[in-house]
Short mmCIF file of C-alpha atoms in Angstrom, two decimals:
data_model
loop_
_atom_site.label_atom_id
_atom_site.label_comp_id
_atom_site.label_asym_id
_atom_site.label_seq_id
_atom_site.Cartn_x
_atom_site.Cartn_y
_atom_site.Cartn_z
CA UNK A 1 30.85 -33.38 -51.85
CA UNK A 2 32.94 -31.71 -48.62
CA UNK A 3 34.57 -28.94 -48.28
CA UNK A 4 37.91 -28.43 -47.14
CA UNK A 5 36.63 -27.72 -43.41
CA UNK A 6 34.48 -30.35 -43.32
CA UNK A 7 37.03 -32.93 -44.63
CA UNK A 8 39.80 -31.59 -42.05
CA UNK A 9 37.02 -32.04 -39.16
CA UNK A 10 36.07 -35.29 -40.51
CA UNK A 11 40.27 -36.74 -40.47
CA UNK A 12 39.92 -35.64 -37.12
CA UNK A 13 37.18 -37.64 -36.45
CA UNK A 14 38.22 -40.68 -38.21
CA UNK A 15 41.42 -40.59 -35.96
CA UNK A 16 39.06 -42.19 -33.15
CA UNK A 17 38.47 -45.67 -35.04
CA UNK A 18 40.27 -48.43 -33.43
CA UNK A 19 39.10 -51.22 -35.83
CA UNK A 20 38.95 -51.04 -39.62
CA UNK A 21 35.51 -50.66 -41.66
CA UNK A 22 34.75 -50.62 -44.99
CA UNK A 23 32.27 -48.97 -47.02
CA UNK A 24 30.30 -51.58 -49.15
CA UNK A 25 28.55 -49.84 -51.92
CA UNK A 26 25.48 -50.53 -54.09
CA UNK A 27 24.71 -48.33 -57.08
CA UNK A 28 23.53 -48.05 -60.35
CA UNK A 29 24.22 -45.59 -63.51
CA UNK A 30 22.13 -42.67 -62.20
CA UNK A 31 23.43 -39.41 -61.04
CA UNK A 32 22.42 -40.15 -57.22
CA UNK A 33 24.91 -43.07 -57.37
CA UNK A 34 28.10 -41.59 -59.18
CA UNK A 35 27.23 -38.52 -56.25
CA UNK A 36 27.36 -41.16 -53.51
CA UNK A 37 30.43 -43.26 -54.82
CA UNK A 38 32.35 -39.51 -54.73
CA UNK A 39 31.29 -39.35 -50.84
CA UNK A 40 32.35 -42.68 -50.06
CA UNK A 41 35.96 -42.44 -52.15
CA UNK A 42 36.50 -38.75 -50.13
CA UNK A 43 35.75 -40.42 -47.26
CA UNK A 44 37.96 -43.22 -47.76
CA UNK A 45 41.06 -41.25 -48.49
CA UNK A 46 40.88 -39.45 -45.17
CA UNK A 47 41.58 -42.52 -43.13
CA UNK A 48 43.94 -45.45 -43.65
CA UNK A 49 41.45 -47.48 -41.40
CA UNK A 50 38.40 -46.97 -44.15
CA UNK A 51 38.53 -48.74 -47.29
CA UNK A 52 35.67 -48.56 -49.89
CA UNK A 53 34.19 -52.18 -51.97
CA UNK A 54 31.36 -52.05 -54.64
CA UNK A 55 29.52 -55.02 -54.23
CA UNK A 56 26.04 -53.92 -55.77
CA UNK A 57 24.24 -56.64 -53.50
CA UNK A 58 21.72 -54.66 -52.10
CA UNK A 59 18.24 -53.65 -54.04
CA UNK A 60 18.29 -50.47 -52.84
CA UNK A 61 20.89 -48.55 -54.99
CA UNK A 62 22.23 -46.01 -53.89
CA UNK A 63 23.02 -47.41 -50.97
CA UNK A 64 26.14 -48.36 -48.67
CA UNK A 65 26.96 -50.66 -45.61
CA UNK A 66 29.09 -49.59 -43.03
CA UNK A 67 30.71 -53.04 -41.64
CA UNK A 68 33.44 -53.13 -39.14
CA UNK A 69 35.81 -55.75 -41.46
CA UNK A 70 35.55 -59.44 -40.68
CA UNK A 71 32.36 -58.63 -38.92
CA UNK A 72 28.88 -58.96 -39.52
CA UNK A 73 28.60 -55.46 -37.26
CA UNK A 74 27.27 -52.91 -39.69
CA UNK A 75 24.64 -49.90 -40.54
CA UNK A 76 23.33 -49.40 -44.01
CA UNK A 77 22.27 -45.48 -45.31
CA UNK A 78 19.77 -45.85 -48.61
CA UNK A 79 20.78 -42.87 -49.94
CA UNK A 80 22.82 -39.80 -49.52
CA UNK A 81 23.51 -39.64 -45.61
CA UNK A 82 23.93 -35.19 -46.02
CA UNK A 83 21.93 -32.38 -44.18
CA UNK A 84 21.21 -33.23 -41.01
CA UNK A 85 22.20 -36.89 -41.33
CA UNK A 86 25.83 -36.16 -41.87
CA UNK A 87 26.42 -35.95 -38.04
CA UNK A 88 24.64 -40.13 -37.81
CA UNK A 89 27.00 -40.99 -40.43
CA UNK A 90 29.83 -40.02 -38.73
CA UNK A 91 28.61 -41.67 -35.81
CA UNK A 92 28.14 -44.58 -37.72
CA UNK A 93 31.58 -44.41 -38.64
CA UNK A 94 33.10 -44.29 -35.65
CA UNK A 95 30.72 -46.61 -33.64
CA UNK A 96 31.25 -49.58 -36.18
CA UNK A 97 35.04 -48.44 -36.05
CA UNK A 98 34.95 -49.05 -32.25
CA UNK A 99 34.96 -45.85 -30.87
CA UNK A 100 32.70 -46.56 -27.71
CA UNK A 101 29.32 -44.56 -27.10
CA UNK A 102 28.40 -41.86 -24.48
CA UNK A 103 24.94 -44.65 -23.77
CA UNK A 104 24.57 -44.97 -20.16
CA UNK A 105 26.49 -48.68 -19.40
CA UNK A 106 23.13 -50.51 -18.21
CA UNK A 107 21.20 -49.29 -21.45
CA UNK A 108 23.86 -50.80 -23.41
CA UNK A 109 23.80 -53.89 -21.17
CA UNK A 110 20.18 -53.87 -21.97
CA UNK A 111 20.39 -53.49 -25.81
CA UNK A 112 23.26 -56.24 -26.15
CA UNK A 113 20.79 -58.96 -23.65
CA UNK A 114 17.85 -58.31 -25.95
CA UNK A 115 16.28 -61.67 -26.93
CA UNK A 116 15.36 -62.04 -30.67
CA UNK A 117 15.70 -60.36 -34.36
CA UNK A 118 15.01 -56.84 -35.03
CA UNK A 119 15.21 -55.68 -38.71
CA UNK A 120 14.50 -51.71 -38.37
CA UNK A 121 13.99 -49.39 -40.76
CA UNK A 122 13.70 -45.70 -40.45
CA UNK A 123 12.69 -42.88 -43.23
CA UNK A 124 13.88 -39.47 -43.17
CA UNK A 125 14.68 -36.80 -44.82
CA UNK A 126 17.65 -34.05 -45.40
CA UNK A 127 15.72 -31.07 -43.90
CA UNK A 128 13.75 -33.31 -41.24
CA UNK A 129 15.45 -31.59 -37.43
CA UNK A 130 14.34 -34.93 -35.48
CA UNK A 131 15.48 -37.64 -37.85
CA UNK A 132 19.19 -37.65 -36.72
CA UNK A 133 18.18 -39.25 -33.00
CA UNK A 134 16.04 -41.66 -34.62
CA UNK A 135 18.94 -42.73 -37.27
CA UNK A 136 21.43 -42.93 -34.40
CA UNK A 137 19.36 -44.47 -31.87
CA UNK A 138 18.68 -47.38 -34.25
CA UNK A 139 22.53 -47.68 -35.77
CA UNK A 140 24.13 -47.89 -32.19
CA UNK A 141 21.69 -50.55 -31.04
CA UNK A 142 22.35 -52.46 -34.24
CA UNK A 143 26.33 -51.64 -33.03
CA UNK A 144 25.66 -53.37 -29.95
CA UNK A 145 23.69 -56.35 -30.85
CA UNK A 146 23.88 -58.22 -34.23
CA UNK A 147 20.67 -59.45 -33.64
CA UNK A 148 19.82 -56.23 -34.59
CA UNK A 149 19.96 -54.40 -38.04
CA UNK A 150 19.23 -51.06 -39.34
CA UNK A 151 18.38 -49.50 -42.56
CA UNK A 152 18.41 -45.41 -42.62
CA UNK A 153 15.83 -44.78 -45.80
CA UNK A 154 16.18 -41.30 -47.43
CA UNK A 155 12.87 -41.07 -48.41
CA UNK A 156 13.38 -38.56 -51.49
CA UNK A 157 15.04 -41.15 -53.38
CA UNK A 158 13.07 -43.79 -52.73
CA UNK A 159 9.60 -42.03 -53.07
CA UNK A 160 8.14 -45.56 -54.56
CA UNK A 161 8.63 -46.94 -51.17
CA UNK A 162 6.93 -43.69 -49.31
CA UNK A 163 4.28 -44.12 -50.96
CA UNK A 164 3.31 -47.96 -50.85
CA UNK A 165 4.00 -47.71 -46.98
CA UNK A 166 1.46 -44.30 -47.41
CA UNK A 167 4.36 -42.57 -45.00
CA UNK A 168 3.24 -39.35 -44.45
CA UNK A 169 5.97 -37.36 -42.06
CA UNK A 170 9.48 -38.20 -41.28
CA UNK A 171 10.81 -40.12 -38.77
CA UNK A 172 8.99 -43.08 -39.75
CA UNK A 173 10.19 -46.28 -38.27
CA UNK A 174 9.47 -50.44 -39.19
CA UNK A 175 10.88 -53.17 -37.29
CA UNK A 176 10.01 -56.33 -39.19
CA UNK A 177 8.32 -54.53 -42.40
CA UNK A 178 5.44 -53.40 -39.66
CA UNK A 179 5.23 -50.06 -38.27
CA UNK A 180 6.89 -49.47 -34.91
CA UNK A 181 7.42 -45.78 -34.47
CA UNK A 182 6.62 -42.10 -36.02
CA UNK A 183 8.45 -39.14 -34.47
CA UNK A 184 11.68 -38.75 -32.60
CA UNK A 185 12.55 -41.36 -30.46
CA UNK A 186 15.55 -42.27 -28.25
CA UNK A 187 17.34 -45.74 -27.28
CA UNK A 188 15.88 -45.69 -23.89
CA UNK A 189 12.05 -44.96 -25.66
CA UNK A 190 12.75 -47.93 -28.19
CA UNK A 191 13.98 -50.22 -25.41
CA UNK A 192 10.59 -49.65 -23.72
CA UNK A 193 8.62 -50.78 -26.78
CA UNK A 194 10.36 -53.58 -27.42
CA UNK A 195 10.69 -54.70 -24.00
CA UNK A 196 7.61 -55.33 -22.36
CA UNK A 197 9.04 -56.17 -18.79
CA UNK A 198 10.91 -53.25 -18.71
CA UNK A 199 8.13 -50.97 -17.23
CA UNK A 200 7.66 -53.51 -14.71
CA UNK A 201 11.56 -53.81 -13.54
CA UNK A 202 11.55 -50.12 -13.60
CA UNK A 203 9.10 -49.52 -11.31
CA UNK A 204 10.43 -51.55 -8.56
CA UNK A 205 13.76 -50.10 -8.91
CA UNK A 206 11.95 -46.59 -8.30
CA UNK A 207 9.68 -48.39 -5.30
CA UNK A 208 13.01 -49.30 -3.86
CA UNK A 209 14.65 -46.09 -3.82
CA UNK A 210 14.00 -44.00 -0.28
CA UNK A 211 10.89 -41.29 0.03
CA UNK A 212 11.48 -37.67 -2.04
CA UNK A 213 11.31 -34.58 0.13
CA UNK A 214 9.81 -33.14 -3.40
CA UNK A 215 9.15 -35.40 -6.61
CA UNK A 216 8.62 -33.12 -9.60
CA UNK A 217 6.12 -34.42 -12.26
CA UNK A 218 7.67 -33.70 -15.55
CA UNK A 219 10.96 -32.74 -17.22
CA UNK A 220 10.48 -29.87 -19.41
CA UNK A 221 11.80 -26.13 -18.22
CA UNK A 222 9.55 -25.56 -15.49
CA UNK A 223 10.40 -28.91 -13.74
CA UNK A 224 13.24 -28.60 -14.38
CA UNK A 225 13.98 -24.90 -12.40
CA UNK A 226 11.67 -26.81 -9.48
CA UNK A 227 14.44 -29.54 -9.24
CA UNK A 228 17.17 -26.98 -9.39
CA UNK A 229 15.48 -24.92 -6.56
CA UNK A 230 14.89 -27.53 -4.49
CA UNK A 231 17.84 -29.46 -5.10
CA UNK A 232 19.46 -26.27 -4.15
CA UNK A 233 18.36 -26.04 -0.76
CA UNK A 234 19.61 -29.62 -0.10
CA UNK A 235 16.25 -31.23 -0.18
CA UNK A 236 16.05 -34.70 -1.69
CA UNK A 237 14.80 -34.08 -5.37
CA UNK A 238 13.61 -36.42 -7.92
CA UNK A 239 12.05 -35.90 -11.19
CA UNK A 240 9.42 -37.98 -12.66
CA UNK A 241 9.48 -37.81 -16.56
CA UNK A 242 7.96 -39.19 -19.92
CA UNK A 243 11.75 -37.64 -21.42
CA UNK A 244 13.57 -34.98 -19.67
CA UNK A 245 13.22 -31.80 -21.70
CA UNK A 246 9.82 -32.45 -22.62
CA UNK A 247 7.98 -31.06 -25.23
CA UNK A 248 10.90 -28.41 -25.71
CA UNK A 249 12.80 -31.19 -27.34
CA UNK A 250 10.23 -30.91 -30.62
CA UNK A 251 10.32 -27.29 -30.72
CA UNK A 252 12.85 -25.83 -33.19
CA UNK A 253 12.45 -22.28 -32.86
CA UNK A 254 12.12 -20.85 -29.48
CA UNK A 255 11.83 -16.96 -29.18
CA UNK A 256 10.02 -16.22 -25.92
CA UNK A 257 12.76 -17.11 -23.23
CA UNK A 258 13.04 -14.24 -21.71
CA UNK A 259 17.16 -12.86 -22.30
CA UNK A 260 17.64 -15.32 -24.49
CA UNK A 261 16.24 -14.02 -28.15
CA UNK A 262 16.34 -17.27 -30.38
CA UNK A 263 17.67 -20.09 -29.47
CA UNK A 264 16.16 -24.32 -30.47
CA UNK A 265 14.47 -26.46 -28.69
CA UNK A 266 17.04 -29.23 -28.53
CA UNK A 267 19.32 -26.96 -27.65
CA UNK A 268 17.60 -25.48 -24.57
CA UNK A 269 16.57 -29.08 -23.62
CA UNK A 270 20.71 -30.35 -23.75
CA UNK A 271 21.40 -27.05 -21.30
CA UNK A 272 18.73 -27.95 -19.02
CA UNK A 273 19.95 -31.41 -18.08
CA UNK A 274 23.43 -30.52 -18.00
CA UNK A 275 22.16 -27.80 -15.27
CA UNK A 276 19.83 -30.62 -13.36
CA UNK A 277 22.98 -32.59 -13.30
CA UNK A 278 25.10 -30.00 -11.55
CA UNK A 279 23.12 -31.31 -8.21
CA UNK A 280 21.69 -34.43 -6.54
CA UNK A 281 18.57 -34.51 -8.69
CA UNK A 282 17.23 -38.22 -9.27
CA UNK A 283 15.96 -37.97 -12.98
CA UNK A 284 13.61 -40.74 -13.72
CA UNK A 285 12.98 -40.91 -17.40
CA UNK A 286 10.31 -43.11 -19.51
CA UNK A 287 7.55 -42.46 -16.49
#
């Protein structure tokens, strides 16, 4: 299932777990399952800190739990976890190992305090571009809170599923068998949703803060050049925003920036904010 580059990046990787996991597997006879127990044993025998169990206990086959051992901390992937998933189950691997996230510390202060039980699930695909941040939005809260589980659904192999839910574009997201979600979402976005009261704490925390010499309304490139100008000129800048990046962050192919002849939208979106955050720009996200 890897190649020999992909297995010496993934060792690398691997090298970052501080607690032991296992890899609790659920399949049948069919060729989907003997493909999936190959990942998981390749896996396995790149770190001495993964270990791999068959348990067949889940009705979804195939399918695997990743579970930090003597825990009940854990991710499951229905299916093969390939394509553009095989970056959230790495992720997944190292975030049940312990390897601590990049989350801003009062986000994950906010996931870990929510009250109540969340059983997500989330449908994508191997070719869908915005699955992955919905996949490892979802895992890392489920990381952070037990109260909180996940279920990543490849929805080509379970197309009875798809079709009984009438899902009819990936990402596709349930919280308690009930729709929640369609399109890419991150933590903060799912936080808001599930939280009602955040809005509300939010916006005093932004009434609190002192007056903007210039507020820019919106996130995507042109607010984000405003910011930079003004920010520039040592003017107090904030930016106002639904999600930095804006509606840049759904576009895949982008070939009219000028000097730059193709590059993605996601891309663009990452190189904007690490720009904004070369000055004193106050980005205010979710607004």
């Amino acid at each position: 299932m890897l190649d020999a580059n992909l297995k010496s990046q993934l060792k690398t990787y691997l090298g970052n777990i501080r607690q032991p996991i296992e890899l609790v597997a659920s399949l049948d006879d069919g060729a989907k399952s003997q493909e999936l127990g190959a990942l998981l044993d390749e896996i396995a025998a790149l770190s001495d800190a993964v270990t791999v169990v068959r348990r067949d206990d889940d009705r979804r086959r195939p399918s695997f739990m990743i579970r930090r051992v003597g825990t009940d901390i854990g991710v499951r992937f229905a299916g093969i976890p390939m394509g553009h998933e095989f970056t959230s189950l790495v992720l997944a691997l190292l975030q049940v190992g312990g390897h601590p996230s990049k989350l801003a510390q009062d986000v994950i202060q906010h996931v870990a305090n929510l009250d109540g039980d969340y059983a997500f699930e989330s449908y994508f695909s191997l070719t869908c571009q915005n699955c992955p941040d919905v996949v490892q939005a979802l895992n890392l809260m489920s990381v952070i809170n037990p109260r909180i589980s996940h279920v990543a659904i490849e929805g080509g192999l379970f197309q009875d599923e798809v079709a009984a839910r009438q899902i009819m574009s990936v990402p596709a997201i349930y919280l308690n068998g009930e729709p929640f979600g369609q399109g890419r979402m991150n933590v903060e976005q799912i936080l808001a949703k599930l939280d009602t009261g955040a809005s509300a704490r939010t916006a005093e925390k932004i009434a609190a803060k002192d007056p903007f010499d210039v507020l820019v309304i919106g996130g995507g490139p042109a607010g984000a050049a405003a910011a930079i100008y003004a920010a520039r000129k040592g003017i107090r800048t904030g930016i106002a925003a639904e999600r930095f990046g804006g509606q840049v962050l759904d576009t895949m192919a982008i070939e009219n920036f000028i000097s730059v002849k193709h590059t993605e939208g996601p891309q663009l979106a990452s190189g904007l904010e690490q720009h904004v955050a070369d000055y004193v720009v106050d980005v205010m996200n979710l607004q």
